[in-house]
mmCIF file of N, CA and C in Angstrom:
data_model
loop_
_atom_site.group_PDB
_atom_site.id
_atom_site.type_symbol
_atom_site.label_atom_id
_atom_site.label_comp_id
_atom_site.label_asym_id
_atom_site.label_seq_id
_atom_site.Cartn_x
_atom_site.Cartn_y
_atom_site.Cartn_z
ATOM 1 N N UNK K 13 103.499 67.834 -17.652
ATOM 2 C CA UNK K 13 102.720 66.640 -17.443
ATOM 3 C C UNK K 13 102.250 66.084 -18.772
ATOM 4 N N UNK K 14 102.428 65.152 -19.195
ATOM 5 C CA UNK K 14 101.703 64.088 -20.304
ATOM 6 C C UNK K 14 100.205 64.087 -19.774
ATOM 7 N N UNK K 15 99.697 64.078 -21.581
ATOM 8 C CA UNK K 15 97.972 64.223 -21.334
ATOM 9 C C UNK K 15 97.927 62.522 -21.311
ATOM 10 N N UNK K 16 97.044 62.688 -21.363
ATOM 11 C CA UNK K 16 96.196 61.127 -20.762
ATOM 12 C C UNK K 16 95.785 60.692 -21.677
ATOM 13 N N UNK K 17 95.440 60.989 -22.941
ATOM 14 C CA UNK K 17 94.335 60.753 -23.530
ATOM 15 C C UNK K 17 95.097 59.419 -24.457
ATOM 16 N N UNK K 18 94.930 58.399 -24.671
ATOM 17 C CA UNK K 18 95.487 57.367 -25.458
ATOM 18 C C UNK K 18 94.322 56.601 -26.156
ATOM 19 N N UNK K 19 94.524 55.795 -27.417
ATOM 20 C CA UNK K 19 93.709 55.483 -28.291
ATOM 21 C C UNK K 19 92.654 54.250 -28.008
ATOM 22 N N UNK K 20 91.952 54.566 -28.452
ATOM 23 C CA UNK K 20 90.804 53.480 -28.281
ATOM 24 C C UNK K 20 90.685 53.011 -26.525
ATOM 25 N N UNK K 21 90.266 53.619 -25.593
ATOM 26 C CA UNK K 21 90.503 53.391 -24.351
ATOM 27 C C UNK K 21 89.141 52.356 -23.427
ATOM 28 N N UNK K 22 88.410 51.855 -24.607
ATOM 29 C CA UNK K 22 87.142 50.787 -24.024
ATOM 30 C C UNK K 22 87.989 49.693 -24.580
ATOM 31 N N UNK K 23 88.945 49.149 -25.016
ATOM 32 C CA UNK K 23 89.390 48.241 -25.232
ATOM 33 C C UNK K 23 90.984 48.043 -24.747
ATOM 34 N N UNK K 24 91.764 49.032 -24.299
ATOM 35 C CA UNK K 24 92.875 48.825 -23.874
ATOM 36 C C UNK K 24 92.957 48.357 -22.716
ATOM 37 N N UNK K 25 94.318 47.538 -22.671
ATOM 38 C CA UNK K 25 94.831 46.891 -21.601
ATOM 39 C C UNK K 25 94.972 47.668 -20.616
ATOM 40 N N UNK K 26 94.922 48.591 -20.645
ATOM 41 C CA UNK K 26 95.800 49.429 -19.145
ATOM 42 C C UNK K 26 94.740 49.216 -18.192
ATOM 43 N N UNK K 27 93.218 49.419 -18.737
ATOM 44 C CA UNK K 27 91.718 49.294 -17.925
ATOM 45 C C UNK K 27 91.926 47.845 -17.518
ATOM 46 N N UNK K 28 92.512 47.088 -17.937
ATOM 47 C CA UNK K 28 92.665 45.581 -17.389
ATOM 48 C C UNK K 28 93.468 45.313 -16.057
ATOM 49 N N UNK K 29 94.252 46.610 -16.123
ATOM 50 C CA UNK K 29 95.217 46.426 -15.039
ATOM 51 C C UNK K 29 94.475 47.165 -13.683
ATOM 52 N N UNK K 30 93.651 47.595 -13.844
ATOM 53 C CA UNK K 30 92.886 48.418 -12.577
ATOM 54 C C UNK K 30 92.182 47.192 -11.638
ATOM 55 N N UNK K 31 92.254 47.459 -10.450
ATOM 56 C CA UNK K 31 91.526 46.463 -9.411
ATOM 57 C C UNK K 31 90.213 46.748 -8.992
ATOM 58 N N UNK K 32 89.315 46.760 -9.712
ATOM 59 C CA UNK K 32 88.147 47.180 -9.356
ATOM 60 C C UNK K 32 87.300 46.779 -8.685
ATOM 61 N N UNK K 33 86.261 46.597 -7.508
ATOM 62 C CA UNK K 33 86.149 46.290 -6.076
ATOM 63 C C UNK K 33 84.807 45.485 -6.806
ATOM 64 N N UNK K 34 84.247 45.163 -5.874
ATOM 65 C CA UNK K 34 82.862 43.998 -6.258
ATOM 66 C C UNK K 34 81.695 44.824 -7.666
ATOM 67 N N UNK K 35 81.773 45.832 -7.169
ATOM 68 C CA UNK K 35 80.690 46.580 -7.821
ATOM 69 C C UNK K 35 81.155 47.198 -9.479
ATOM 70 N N UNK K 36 82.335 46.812 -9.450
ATOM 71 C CA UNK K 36 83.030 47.345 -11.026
ATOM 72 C C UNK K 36 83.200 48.980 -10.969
ATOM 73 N N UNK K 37 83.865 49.223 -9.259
ATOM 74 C CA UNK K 37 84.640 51.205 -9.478
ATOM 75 C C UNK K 37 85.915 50.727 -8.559
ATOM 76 N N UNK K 38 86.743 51.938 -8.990
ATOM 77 C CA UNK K 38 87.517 52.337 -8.156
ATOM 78 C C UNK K 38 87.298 54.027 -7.878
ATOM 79 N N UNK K 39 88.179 54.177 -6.240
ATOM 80 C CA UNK K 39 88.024 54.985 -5.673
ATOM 81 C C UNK K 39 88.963 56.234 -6.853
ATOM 82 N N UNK K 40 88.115 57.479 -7.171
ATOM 83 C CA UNK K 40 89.717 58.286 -7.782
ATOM 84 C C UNK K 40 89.306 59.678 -6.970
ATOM 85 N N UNK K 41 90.489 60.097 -6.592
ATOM 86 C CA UNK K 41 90.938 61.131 -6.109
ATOM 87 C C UNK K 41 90.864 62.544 -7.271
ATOM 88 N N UNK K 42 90.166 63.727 -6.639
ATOM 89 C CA UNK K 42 90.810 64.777 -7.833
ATOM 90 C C UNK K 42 91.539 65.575 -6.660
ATOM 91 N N UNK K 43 92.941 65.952 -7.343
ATOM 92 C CA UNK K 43 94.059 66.585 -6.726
ATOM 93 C C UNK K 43 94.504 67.611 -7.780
ATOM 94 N N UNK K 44 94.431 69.288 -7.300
ATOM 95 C CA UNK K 44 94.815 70.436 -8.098
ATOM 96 C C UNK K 44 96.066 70.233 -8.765
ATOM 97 N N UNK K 45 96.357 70.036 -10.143
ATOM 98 C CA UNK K 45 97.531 69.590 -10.568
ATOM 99 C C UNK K 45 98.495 70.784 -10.510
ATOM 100 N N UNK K 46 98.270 72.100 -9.638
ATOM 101 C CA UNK K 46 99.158 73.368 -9.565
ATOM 102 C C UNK K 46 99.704 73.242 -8.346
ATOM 103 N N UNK K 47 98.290 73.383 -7.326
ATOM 104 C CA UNK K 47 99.291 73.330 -5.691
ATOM 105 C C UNK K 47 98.459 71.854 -5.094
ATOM 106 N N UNK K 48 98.498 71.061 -5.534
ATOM 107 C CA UNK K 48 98.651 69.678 -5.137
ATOM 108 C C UNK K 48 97.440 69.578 -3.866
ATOM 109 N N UNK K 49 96.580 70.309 -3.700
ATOM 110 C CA UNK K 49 95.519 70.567 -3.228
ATOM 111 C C UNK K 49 94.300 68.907 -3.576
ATOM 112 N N UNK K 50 93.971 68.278 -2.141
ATOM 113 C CA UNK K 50 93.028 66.866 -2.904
ATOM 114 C C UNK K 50 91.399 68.254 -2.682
ATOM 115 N N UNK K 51 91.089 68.138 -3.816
ATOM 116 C CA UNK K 51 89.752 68.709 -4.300
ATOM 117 C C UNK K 51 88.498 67.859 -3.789
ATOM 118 N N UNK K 52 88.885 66.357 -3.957
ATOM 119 C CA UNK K 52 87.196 65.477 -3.867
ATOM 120 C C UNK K 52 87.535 64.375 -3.952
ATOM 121 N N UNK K 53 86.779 63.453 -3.858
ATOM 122 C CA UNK K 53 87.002 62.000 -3.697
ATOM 123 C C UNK K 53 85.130 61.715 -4.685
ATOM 124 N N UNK K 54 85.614 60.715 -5.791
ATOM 125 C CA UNK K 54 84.177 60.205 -6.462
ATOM 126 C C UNK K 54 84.480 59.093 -6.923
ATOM 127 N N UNK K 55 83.706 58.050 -7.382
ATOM 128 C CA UNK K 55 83.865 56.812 -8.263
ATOM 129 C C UNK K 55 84.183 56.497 -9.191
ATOM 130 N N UNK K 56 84.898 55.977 -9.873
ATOM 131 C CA UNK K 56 85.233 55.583 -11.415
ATOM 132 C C UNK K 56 84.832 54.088 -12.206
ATOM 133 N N UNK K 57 83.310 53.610 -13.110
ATOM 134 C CA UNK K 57 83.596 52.971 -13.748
ATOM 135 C C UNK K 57 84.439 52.648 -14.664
ATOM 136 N N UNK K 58 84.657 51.256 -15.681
ATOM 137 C CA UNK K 58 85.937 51.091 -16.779
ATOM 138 C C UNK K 58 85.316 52.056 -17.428
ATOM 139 N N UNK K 59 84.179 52.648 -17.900
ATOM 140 C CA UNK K 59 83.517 53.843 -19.069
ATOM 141 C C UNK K 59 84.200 54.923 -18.596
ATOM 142 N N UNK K 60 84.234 55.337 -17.006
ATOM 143 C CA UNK K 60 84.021 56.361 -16.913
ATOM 144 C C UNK K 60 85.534 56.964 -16.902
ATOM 145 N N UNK K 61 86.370 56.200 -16.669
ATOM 146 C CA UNK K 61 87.824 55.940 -16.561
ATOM 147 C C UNK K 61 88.220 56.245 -18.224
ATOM 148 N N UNK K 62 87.903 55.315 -18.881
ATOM 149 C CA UNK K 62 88.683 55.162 -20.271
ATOM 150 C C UNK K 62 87.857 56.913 -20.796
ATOM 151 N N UNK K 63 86.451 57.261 -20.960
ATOM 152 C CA UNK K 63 85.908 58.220 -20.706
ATOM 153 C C UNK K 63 86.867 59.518 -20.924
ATOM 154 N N UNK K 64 86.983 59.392 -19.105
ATOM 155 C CA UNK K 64 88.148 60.610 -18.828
ATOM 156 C C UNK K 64 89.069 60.792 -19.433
ATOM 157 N N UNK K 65 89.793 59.357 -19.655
ATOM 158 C CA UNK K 65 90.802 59.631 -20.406
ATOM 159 C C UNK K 65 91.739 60.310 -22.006
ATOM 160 N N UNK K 66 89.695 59.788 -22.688
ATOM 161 C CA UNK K 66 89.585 59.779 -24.358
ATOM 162 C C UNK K 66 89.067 61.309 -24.155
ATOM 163 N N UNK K 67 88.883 62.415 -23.030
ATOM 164 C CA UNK K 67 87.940 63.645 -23.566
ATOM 165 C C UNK K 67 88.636 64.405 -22.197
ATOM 166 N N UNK K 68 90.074 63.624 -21.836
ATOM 167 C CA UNK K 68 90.965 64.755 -21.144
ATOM 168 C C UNK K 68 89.960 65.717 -19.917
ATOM 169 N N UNK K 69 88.715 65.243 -19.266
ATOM 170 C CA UNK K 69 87.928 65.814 -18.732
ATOM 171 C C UNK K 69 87.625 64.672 -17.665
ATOM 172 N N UNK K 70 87.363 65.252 -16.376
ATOM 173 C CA UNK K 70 86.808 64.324 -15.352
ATOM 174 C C UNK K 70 85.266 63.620 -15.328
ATOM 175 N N UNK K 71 85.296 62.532 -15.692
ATOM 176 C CA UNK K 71 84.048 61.807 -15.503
ATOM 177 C C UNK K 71 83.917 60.593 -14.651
ATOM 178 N N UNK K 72 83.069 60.648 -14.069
ATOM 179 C CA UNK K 72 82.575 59.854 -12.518
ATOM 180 C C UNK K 72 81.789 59.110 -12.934
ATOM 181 N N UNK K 73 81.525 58.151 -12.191
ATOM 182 C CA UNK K 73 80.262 57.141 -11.700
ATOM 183 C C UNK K 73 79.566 57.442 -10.162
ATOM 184 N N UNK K 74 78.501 58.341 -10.681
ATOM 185 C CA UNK K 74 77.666 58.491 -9.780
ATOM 186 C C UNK K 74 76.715 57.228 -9.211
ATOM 187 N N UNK K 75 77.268 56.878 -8.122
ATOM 188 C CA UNK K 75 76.080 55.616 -7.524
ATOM 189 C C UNK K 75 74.766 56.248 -7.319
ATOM 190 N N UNK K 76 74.944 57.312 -6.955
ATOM 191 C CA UNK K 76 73.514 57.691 -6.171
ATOM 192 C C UNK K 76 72.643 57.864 -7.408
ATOM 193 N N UNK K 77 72.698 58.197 -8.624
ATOM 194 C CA UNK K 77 72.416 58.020 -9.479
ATOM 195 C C UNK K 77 72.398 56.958 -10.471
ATOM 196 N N UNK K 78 72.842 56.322 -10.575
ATOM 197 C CA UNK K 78 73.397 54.763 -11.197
ATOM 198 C C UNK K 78 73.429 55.358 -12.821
ATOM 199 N N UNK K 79 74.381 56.116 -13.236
ATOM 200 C CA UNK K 79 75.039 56.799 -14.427
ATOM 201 C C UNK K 79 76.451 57.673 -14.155
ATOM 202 N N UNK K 80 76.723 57.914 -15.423
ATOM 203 C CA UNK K 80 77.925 58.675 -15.886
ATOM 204 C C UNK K 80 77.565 60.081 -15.166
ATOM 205 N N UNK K 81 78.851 60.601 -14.690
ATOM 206 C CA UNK K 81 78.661 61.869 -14.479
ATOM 207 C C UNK K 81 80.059 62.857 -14.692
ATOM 208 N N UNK K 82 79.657 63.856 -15.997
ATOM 209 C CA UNK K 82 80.882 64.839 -16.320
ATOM 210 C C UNK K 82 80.881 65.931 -15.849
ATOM 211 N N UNK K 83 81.683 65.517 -14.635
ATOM 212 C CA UNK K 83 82.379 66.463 -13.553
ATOM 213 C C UNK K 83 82.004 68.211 -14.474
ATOM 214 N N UNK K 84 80.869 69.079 -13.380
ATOM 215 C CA UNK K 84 80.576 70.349 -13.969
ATOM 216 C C UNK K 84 79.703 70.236 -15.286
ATOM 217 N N UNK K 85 78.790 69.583 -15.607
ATOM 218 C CA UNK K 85 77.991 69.429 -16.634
ATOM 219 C C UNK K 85 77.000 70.276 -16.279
ATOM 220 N N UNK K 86 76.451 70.600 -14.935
ATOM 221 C CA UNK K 86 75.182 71.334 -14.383
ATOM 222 C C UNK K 86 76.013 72.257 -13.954
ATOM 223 N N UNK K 87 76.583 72.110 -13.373
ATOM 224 C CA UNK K 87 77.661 73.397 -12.482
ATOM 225 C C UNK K 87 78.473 74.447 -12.577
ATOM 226 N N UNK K 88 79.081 74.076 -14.876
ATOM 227 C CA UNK K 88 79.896 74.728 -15.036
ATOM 228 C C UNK K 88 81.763 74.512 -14.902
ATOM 229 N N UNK K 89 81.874 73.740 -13.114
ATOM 230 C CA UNK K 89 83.157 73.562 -13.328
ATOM 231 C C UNK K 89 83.341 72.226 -13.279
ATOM 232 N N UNK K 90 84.234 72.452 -14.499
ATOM 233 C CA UNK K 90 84.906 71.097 -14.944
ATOM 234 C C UNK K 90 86.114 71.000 -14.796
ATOM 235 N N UNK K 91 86.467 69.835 -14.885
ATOM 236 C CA UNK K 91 87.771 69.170 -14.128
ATOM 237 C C UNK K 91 88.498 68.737 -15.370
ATOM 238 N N UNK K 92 89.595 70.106 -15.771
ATOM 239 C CA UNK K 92 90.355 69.272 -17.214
ATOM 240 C C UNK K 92 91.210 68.289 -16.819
ATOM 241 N N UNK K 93 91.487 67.189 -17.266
ATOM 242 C CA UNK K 93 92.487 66.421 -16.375
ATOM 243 C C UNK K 93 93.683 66.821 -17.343
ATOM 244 N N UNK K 94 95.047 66.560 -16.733
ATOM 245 C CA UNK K 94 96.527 66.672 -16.932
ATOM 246 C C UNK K 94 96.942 65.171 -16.604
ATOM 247 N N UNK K 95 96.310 64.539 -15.580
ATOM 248 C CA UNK K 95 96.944 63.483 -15.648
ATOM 249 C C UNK K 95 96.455 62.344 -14.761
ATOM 250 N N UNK K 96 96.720 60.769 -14.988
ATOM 251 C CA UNK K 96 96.109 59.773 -13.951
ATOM 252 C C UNK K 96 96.870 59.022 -13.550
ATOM 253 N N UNK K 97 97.004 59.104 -12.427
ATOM 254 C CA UNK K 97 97.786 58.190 -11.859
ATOM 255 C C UNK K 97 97.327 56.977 -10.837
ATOM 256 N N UNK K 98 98.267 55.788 -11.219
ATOM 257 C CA UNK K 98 96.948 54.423 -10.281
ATOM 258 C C UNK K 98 98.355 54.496 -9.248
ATOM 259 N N UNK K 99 97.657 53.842 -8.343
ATOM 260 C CA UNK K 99 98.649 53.613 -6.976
ATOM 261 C C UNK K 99 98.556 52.262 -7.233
ATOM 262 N N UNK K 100 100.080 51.913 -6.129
ATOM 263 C CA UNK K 100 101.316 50.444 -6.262
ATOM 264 C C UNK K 100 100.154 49.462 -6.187
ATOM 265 N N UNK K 101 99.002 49.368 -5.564
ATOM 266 C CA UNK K 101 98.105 48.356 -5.205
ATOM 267 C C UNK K 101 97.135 48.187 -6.712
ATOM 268 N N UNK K 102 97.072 49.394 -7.762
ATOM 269 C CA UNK K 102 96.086 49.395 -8.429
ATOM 270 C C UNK K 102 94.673 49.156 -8.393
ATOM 271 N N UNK K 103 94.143 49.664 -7.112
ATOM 272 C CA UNK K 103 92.981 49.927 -6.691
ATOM 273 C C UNK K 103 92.641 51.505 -6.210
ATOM 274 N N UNK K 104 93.393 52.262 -6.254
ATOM 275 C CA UNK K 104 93.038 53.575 -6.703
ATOM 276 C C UNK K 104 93.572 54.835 -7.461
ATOM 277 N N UNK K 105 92.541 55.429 -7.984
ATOM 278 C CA UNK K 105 93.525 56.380 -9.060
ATOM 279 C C UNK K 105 93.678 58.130 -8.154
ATOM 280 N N UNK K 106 94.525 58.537 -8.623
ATOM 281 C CA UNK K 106 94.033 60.256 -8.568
ATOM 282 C C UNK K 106 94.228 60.753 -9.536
ATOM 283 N N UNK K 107 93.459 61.287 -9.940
ATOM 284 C CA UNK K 107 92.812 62.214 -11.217
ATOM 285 C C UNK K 107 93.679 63.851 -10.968
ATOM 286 N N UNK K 108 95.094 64.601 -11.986
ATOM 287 C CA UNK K 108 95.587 65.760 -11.686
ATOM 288 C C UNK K 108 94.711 66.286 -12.320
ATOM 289 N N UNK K 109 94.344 67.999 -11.771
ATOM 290 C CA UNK K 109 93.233 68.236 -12.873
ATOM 291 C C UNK K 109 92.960 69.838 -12.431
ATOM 292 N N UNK K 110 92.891 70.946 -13.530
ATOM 293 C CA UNK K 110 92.779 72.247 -13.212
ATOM 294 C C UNK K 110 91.042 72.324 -13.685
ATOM 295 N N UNK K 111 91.026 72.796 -12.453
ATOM 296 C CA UNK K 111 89.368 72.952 -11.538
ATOM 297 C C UNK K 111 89.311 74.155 -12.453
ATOM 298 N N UNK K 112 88.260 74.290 -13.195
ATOM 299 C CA UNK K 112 87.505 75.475 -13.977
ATOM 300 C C UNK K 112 86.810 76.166 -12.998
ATOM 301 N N UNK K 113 86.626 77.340 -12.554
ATOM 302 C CA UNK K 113 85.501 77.959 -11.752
ATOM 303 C C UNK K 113 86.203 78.006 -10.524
ATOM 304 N N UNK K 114 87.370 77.389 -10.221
ATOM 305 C CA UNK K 114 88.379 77.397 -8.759
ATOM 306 C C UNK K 114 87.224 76.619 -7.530
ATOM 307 N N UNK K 115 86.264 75.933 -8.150
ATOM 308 C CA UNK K 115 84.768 75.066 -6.829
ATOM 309 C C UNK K 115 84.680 73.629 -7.548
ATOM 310 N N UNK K 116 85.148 73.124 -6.995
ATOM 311 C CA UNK K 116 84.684 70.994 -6.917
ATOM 312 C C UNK K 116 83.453 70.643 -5.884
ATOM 313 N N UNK K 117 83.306 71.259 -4.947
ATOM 314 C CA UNK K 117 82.529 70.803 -4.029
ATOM 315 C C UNK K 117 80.724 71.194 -4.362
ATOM 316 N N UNK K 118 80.245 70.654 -4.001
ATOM 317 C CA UNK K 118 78.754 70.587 -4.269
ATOM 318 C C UNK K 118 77.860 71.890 -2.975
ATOM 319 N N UNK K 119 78.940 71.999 -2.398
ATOM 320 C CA UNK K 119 78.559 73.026 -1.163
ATOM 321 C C UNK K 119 78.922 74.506 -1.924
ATOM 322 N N UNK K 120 79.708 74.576 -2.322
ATOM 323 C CA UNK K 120 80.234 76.154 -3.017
ATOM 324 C C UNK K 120 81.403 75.947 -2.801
ATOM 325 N N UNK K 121 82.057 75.449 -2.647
ATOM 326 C CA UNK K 121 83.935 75.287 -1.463
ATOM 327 C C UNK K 121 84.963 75.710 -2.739
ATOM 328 N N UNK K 122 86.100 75.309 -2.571
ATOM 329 C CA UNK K 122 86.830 74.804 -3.535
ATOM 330 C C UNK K 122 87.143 73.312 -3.446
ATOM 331 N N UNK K 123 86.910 73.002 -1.823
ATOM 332 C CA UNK K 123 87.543 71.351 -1.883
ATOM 333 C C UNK K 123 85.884 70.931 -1.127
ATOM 334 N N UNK K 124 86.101 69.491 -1.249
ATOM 335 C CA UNK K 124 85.354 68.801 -0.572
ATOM 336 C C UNK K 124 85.907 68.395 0.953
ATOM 337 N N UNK K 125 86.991 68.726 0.903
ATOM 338 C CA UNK K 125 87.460 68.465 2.351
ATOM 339 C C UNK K 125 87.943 69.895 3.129
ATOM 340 N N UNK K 126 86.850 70.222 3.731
ATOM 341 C CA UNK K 126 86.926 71.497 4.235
ATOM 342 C C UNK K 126 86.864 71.328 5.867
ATOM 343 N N UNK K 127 86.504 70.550 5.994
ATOM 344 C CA UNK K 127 86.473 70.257 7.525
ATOM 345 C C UNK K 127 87.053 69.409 8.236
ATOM 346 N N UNK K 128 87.414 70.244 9.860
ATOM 347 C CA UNK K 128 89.024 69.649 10.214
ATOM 348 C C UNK K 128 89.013 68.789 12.001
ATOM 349 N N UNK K 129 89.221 67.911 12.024
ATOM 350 C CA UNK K 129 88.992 67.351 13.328
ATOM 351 C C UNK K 129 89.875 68.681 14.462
ATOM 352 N N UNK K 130 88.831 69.089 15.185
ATOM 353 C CA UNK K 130 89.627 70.018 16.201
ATOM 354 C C UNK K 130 89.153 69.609 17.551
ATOM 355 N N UNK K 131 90.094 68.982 18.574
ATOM 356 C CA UNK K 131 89.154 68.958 19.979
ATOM 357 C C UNK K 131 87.875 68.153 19.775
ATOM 358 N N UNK K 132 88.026 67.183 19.352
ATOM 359 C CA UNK K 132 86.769 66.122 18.894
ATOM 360 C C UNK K 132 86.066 66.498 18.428
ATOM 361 N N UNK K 133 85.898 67.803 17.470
ATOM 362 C CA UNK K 133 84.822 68.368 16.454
ATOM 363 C C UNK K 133 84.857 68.895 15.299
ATOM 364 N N UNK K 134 84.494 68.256 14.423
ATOM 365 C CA UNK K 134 84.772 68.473 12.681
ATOM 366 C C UNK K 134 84.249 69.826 12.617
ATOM 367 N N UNK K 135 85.433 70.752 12.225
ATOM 368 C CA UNK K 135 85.073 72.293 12.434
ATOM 369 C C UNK K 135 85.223 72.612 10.850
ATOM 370 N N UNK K 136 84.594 73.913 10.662
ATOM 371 C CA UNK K 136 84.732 73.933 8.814
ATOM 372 C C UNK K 136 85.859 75.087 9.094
ATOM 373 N N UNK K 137 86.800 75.110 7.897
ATOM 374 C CA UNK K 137 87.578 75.709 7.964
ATOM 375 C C UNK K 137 87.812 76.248 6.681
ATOM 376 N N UNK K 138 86.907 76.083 5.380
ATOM 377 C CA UNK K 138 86.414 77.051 4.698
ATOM 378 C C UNK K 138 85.530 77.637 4.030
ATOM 379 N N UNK K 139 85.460 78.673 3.500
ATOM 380 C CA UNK K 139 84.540 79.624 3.627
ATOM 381 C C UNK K 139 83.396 78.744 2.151
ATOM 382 N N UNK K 140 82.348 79.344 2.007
ATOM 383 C CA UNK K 140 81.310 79.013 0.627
ATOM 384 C C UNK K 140 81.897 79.969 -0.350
ATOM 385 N N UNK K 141 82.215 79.888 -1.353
ATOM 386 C CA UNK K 141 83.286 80.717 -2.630
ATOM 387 C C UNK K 141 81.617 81.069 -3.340
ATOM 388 N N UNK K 142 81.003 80.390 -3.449
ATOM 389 C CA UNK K 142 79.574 80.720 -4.426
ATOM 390 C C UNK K 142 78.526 79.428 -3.731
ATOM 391 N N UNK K 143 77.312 80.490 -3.471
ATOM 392 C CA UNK K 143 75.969 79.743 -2.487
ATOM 393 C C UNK K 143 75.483 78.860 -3.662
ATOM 394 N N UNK K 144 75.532 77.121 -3.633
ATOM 395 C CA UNK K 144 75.072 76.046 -4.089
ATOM 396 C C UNK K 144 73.805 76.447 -4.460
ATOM 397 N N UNK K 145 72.884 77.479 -4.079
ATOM 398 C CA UNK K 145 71.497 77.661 -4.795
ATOM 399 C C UNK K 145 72.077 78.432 -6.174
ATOM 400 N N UNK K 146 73.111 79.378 -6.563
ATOM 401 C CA UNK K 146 73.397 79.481 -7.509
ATOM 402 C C UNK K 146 73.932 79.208 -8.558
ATOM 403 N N UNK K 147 74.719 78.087 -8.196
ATOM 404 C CA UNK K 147 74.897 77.041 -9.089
ATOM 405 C C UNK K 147 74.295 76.457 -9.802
ATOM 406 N N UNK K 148 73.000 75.465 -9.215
ATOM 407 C CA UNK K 148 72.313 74.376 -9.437
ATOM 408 C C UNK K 148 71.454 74.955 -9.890
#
């Protein structure tokens, strides 16, 4: 996989080519760049995007916070990225990226999508890897 990281990335064109929705994010995906596993779903400003790109590391736009956020800064695991890819519409990215600590999720998980429509009921289907009070 080609790294990501390309020069001067608050001023390049490629951030021009992204479709970014009223609020100035797009949606990016993190997907295990080994077994193709989607890890999480978070926001991307143009900072947080060009960001990721210039320090090869996952960084978000936290709304709930209204700032930057580098994926595992409190937590430990960080999200090296390998690679970004925008989809045909250019309104969303997925972020390839080997999960430090083998946990993305804010629960203890490894994924954020752990739970599975069964018989009309979102059932969890995996386990807590490390209890979120020890993390945080």
């Amino acid at each position: 996989m080609s790294t990501p990281n390309t020069p001067d990335n608050t001023q390049s064109a490629w951030l021009d080519q992204v479709k970014w929705n009223d609020d100035g994010l797009v949606p990016a995906i993190a997907q295990d760049a080994d077994s193709g596993r989607i890890l999480m779903m978070a926001w991307m400003n143009r900072e947080s995007l060009a960001l990721s790109a210039r320090e090869n590391r996952a960084v978000y736009w936290s709304r709930s916070r209204g700032k930057l956020w580098r994926k595992g800064e409190s937590s430990g695991h960080v999200q090296e990225l390998k690679s970004i890819e925008l989809d045909c519409d250019a309104d969303a990215i997925v972020l390839k990226v080997k999960q430090l600590g083998g946990i993305a999720c804010h629960t203890g998980r490894e994924s954020c999508f752990y739970r599975t429509l069964k018989e009309g009921q979102w059932q969890t289907m995996e386990p807590v890897l490390k209890d979120p009070n020890e993390i945080y």
